XYZ file of C-alpha atoms in Angstrom:
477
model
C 32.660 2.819 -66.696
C 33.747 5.690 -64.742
C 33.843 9.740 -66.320
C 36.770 10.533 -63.723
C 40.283 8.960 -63.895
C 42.495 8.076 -61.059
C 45.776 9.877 -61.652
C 48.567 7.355 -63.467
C 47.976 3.533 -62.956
C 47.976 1.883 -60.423
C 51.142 -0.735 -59.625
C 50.853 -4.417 -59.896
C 50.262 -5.968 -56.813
C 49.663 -9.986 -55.218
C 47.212 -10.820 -52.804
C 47.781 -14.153 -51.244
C 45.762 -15.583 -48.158
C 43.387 -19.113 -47.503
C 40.161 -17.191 -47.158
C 39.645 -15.504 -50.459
C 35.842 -14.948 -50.633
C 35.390 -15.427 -54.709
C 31.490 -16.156 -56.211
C 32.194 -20.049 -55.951
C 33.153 -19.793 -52.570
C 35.669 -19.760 -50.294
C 39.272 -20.907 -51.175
C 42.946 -20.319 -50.927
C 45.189 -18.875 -53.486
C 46.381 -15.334 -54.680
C 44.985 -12.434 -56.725
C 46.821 -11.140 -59.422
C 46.344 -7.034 -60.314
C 47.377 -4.907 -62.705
C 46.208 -1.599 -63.669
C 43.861 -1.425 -60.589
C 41.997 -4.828 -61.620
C 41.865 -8.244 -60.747
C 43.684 -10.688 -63.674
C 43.568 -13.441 -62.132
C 42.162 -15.629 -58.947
C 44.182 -18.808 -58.745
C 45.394 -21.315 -56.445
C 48.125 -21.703 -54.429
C 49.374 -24.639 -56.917
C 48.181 -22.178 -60.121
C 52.226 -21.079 -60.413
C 50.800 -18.431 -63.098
C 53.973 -16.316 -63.984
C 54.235 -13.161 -61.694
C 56.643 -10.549 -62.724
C 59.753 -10.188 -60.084
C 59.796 -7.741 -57.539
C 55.557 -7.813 -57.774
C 54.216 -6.432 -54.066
C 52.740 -8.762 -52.328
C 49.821 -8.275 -49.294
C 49.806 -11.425 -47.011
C 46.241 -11.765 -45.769
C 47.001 -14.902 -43.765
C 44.039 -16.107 -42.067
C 42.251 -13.092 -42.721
C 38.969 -13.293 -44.892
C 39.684 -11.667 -48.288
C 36.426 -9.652 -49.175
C 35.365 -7.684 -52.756
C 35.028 -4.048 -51.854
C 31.459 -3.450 -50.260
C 29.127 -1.402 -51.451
C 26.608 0.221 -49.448
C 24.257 1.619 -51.460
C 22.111 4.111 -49.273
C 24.107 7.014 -47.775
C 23.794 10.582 -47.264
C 27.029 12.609 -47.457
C 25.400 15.503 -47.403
C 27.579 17.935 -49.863
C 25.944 20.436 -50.497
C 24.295 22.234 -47.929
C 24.302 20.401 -45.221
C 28.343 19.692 -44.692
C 28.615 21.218 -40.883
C 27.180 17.440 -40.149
C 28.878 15.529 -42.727
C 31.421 16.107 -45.785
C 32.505 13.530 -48.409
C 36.481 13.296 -46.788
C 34.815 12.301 -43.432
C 31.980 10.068 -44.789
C 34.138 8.344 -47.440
C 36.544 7.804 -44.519
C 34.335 6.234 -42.398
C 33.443 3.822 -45.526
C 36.631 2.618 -45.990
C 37.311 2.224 -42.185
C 34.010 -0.014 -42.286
C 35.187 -1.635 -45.720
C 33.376 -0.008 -48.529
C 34.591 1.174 -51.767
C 31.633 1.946 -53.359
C 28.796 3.751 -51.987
C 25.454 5.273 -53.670
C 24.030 8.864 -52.170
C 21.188 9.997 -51.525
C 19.082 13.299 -53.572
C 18.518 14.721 -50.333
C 20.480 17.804 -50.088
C 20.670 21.647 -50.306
C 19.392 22.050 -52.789
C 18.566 18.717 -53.620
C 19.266 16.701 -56.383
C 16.574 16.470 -58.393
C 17.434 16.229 -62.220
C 20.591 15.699 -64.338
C 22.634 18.968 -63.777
C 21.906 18.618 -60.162
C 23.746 15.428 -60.111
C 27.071 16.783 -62.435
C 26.844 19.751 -60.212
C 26.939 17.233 -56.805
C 29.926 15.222 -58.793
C 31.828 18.329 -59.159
C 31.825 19.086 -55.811
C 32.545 15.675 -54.982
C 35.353 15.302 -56.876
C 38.547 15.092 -55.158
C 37.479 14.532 -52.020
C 36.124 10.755 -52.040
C 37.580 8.153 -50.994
C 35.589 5.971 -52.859
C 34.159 5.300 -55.897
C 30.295 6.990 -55.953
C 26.965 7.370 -57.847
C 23.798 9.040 -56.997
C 20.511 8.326 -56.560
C 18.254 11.466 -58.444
C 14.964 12.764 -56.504
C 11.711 12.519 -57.885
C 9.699 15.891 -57.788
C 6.143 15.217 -57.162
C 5.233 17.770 -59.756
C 7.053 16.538 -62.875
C 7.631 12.878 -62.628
C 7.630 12.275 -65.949
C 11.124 13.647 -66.103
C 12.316 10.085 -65.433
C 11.486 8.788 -68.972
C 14.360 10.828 -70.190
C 16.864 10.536 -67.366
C 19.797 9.889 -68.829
C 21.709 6.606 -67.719
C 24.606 7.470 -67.883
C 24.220 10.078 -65.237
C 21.840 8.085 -63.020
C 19.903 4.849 -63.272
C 17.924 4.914 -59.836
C 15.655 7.345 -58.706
C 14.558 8.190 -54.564
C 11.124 8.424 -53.722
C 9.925 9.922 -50.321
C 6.582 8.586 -49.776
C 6.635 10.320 -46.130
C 8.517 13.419 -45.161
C 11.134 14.262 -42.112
C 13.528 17.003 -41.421
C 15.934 16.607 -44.329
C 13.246 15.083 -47.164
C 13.624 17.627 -49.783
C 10.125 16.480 -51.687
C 7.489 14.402 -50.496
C 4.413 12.409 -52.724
C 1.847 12.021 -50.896
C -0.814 12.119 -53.675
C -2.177 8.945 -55.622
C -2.089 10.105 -59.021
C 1.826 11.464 -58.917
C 3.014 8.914 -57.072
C 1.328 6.658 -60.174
C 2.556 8.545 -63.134
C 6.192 8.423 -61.310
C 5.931 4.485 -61.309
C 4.673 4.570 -64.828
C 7.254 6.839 -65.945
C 10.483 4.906 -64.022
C 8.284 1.519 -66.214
C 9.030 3.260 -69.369
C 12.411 4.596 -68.662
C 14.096 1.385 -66.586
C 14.572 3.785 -63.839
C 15.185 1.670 -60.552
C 12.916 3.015 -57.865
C 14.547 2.993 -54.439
C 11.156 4.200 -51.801
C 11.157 5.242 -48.045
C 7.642 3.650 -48.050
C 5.777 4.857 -45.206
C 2.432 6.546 -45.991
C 2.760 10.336 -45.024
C -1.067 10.712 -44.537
C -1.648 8.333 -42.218
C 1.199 10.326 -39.598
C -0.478 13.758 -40.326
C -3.883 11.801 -39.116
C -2.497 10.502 -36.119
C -0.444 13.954 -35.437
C -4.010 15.550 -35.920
C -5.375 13.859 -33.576
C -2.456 12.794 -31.068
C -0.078 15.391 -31.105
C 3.641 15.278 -31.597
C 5.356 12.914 -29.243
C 7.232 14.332 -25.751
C 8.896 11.631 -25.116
C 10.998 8.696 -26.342
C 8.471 6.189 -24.806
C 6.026 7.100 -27.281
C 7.854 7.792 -30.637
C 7.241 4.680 -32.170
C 2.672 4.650 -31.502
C 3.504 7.827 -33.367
C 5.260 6.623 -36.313
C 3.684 3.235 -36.425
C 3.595 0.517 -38.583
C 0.512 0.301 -40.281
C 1.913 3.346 -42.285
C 4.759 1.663 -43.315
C 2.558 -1.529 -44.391
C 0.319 1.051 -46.114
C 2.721 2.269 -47.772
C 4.235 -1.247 -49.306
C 0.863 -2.550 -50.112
C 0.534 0.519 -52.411
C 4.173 0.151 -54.213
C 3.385 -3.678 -54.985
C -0.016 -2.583 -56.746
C 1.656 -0.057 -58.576
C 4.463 -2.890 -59.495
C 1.719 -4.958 -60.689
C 0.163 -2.492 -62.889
C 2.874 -0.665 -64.444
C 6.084 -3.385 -63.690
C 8.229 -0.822 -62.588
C 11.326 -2.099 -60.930
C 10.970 -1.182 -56.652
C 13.366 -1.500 -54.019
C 12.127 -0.778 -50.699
C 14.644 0.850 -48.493
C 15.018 0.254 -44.464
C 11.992 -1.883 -44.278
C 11.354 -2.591 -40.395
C 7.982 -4.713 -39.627
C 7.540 -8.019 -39.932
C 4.657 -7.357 -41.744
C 6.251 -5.207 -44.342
C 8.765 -8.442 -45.415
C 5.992 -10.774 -45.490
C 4.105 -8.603 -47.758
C 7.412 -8.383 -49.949
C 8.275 -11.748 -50.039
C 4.646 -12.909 -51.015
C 5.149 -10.181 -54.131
C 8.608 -11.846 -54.958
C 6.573 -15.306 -54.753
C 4.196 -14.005 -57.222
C 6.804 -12.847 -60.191
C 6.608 -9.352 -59.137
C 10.274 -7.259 -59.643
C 10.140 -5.654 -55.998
C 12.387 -6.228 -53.787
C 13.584 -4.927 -50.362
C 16.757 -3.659 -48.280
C 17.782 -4.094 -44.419
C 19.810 -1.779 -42.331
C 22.515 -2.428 -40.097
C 20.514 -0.281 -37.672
C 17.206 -2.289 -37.579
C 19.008 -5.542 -37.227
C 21.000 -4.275 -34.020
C 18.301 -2.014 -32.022
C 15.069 -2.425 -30.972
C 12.183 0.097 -29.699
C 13.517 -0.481 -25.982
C 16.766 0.877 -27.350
C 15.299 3.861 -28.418
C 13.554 4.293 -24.804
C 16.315 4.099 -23.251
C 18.800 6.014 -25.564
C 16.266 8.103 -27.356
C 17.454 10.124 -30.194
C 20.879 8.388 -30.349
C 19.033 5.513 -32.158
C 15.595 7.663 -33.185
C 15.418 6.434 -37.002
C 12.639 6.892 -39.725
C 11.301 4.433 -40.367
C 11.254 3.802 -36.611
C 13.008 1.018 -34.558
C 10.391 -1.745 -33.742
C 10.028 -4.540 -31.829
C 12.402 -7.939 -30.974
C 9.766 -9.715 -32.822
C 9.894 -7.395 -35.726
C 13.933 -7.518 -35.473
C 13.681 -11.306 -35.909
C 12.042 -11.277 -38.502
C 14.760 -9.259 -40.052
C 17.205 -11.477 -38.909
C 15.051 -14.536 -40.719
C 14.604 -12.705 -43.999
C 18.911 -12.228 -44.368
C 19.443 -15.994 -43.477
C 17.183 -17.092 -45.984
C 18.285 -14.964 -48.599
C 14.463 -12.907 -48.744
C 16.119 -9.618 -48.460
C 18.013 -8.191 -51.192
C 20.819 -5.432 -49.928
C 22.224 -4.366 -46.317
C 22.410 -0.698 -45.800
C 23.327 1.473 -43.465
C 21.137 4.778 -44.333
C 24.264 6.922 -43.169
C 22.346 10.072 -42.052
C 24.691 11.703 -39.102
C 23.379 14.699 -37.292
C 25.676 16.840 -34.733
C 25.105 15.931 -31.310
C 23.294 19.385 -30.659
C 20.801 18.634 -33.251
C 20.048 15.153 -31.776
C 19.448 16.612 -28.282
C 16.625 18.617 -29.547
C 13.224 18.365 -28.043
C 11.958 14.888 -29.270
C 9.657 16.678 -32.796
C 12.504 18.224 -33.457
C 15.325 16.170 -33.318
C 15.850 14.709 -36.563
C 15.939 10.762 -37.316
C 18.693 9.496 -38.157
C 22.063 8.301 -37.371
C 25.994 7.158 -38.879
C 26.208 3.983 -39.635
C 28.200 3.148 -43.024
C 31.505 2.324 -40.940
C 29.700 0.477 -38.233
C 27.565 -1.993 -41.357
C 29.834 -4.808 -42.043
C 31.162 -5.617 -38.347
C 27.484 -4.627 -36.820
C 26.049 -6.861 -39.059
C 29.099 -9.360 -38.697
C 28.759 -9.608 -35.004
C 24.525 -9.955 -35.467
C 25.550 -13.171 -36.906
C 28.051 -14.495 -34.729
C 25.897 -14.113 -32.000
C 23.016 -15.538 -33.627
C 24.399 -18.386 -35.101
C 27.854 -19.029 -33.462
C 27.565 -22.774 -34.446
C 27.619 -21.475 -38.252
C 30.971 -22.298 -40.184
C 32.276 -18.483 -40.752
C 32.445 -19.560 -44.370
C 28.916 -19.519 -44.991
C 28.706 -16.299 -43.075
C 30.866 -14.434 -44.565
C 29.263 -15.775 -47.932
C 26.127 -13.963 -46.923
C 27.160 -10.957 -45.475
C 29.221 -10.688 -49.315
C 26.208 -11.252 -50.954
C 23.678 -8.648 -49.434
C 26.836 -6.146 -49.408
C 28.547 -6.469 -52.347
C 27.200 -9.049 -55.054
C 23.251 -8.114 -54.603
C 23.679 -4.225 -54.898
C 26.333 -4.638 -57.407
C 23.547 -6.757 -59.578
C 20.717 -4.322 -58.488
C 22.457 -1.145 -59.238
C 23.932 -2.084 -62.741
C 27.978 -1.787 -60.990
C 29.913 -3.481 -63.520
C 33.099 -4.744 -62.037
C 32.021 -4.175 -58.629
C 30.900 -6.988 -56.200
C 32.346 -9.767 -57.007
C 36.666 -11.140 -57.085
C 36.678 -12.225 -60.814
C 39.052 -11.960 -63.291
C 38.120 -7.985 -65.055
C 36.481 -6.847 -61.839
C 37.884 -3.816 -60.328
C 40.396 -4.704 -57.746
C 38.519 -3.272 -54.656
C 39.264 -5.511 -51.855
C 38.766 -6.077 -48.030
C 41.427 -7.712 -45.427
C 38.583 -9.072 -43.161
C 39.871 -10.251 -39.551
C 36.648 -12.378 -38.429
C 37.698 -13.456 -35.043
C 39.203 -10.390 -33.061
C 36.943 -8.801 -30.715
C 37.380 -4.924 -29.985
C 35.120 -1.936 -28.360
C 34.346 0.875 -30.448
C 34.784 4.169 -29.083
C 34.157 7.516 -29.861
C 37.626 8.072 -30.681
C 37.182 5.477 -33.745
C 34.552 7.216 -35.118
C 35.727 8.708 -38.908
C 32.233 10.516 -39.489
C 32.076 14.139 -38.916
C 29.188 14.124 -36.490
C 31.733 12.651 -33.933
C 29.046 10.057 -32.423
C 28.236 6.250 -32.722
C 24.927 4.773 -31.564
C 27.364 1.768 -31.306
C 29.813 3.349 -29.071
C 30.609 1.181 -25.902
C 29.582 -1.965 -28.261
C 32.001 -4.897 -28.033
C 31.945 -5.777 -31.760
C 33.251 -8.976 -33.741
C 35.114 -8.585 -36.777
C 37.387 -5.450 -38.011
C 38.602 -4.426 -41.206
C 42.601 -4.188 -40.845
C 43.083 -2.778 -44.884
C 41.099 -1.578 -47.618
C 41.632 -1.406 -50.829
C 40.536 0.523 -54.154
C 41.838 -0.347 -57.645
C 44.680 -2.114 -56.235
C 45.237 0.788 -53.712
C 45.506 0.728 -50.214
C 43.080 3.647 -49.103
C 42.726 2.262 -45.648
C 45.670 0.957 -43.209
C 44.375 0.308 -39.854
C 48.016 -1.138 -38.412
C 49.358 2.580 -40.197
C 46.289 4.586 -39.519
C 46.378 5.798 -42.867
C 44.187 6.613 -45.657
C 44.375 6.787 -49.136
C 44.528 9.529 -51.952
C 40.552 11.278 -52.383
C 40.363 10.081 -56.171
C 37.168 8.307 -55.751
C 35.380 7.987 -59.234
C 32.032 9.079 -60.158
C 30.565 5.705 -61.491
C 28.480 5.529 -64.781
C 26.044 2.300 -64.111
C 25.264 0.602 -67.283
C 24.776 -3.011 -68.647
C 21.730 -5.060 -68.451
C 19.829 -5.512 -65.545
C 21.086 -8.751 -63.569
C 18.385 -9.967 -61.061
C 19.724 -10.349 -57.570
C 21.820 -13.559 -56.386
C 18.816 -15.545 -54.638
C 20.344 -19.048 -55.091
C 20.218 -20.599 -51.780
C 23.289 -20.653 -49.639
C 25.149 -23.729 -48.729
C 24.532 -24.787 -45.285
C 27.559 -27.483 -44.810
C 30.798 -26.184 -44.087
């Protein structure tokens, strides 16, 4: 599965605790590893044979997660690593619970074919945290490159529908933004789209302006490009069947549109930021480019909306679009400020605390089912991660000690990214991560304040495509 090995193997280890989050639900019992994966999930009566003097982690009361995954990241190596680095932004992962991320093409240069991803891997290498693939960028001038993209190097591909400050390529015309769906059809290339239509903000700049202030960012970047856009990727689903994941979708029209698509057999499906589903447009007016994002921050209505489509299972993945700027970029004027902001170690517990809030009459259990499925199971399915996602016997022993109940203010001084900023900073926040752990090895202590050894592996995704979990979750405790 992976092209890079972790240095020796790792040590046998037992995880015991009576919240062990497994695909059939919640239970009690003990994890057996060896070799950095999971043998065995058993009960506490299951008196398997252990071998003596076998460590042991007590989780106690603490939920016992799979290792997220968080699918939609930019780490920014190379070019751009004065804002971000991969021993910062891995960091941050693991502080927020994630073992596994996916990163984005655009970079400096960007990564736009097969060498440019081995040559981003390279750099990578030895300074991850966790285990990684990559997203490859679609040039609007050869598209057709994806019907021999090699999957072993990269089975998703990131098209920019609209530009910003860091978009490397941008389609904007009809008939290459067609031939790259046709050509991802042919290949089994997973699209992954920021699907706002770049032509209807160069009309409205034409004629408006760019904005001056906060107040009026979002009339500027407005919705009907983003629904626009979306009605144009379904069409070109229908026609050609290529597989389409929307990223950061924000409207409430947007899902709808989605979710009628789903309805109709159509293989599109859509993702959810941490972001979106913890700001709204007044935040931005009031904090401006601490929470400016592209696609923009809408409305409470729009927000709920959000909230509606995770408890009914509509949208697919959570992600955090980890895009940090330095704070003297993000106190630009407001053009040229770019969107954007860290977010992979904030995901989980903002998301977490979303639901607590929302639902506090919800048994955790069924909570903390969801928030594994649109973090871990979903992308793991979506993305073709074997042995990610899931605690199953075979399954890479990437694991979570989840504390669901303590309450704690982040600060600025718990921020792991290299920016040095949270939007979330002065939040009081449910939920923490106390350890993480990769192949069986701690590479996050919070009681220690230690990390881990930067062996991360470049992942190969492979195996046949699994559709999303959709079956409904249980709403009984």
């Amino acid at each position: 599965m992976a092209e890079l090995t972790r240095p020796g193997p790792a040590p046998d280890l037992v995880v015991t605790g009576r919240r062990i989050v497994t695909p059939t639900g919640v239970r009690a019992g003990h994890l057996t590893i060896r070799d950095g994966r999971i043998t065995g999930v058993h009960d506490h009566d299951d008196h398997a044979p252990v071998p003596a003097g076998t460590p042991r982690i007590d989780a106690g009361d603490r939920y016992v997660l799979p290792g997220l995954i968080d699918s939609h990241v930019h780490f920014r190596t190379p070019g751009l690593i004065h804002k971000e680095d991969w021993e910062h932004g891995s960091r941050a992962a693991v502080r927020g619970g994630v073992t596994t991320v996916i990163d984005m093409p655009n970079t400096v240069p960007p990564t736009l074919d097969e060498q440019d991803v081995l040559d981003k891997a390279a750099l990578v290498h030895g300074h991850s945290l966790v285990d990684h693939a990559f997203h490859i960028g679609v040039h609007p001038d050869r598209p057709e490159a994806l019907k021999g993209l090699d999957p072993h190097i990269a089975t998703s591909a990131k098209i920019f529908m609209a530009g910003h400050h860091t978009a490397p390529t941008v389609i904007r015309d009809a008939e290459q933004l067609r031939r790259a769906f046709a050509a991802a059809a042919d290949a089994d290339v997973q699209l992954v789209l920021h699907a706002e239509d770049d032509n209807v903000f160069a009309l409205l700049d034409g004629w408006r302006g760019e904005p001056d202030a906060y107040r009026d960012y979002a009339a500027h970047r407005p919705r009907s490009a983003g629904i626009i856009a979306v009605s144009k990727v379904i069409e070109l689903v229908r026609v050609h069947g290529t597989r389409a994941h929307i990223l950061h979708l924000s409207s409430a029209e947007e899902a709808d549109l989605v979710c009628a698509a789903q309805a109709a057999g159509l293989p599109v499906t859509f993702e959810v930021t941490g972001h979106h589903l913890s700001f709204t447009d007044h935040d931005t007016r009031r904090l401006g480019a601490r929470t400016r994002l592209s696609p923009s921050i809408r409305t409470q209505q729009d927000q709920d909306r959000l909230w509606e489509a995770v408890y009914t299972g509509q949208v697919t993945t959570l992600g955090s679009d980890h895009a940090p700027h330095t704070v003297e970029e993000k106190t630009r004027t407001v053009s040229q400020s770019p969107p954007g902001l860290p977010g992979v170690q904030e995901l989980a517990v903002a998301v977490w605390t979303g639901m607590r809030r929302r639902r506090p009459q919800e048994h955790p259990d069924i909570a903390i089912t969801r928030l594994v499925r649109h973090l871990a199971e979903a992308p793991a399915d979506l993305f073709r991660l074997p042995g990610k996602g899931r605690l199953r016997p075979g399954a890479d022993a990437d694991l979570v000690l989840f504390d669901a109940d303590v309450h704690w203010m982040l600060s600025a001084h718990d921020v792991q990214s290299k920016c040095g900023w949270s939007a979330y900073e002065g939040w009081t926040l449910t939920g923490r991560v106390d350890r993480t752990l990769r192949a069986g090895r701690t590479v996050h202590d919070r009681a220690r304040g230690t990390y881990g050894a930067y062996d991360g592996r470049r992942l190969t995704p492979g195996g046949p495509v699994a559709a999303p979990a959709r079956e409904p979750i249980p709403t009984g405790a």
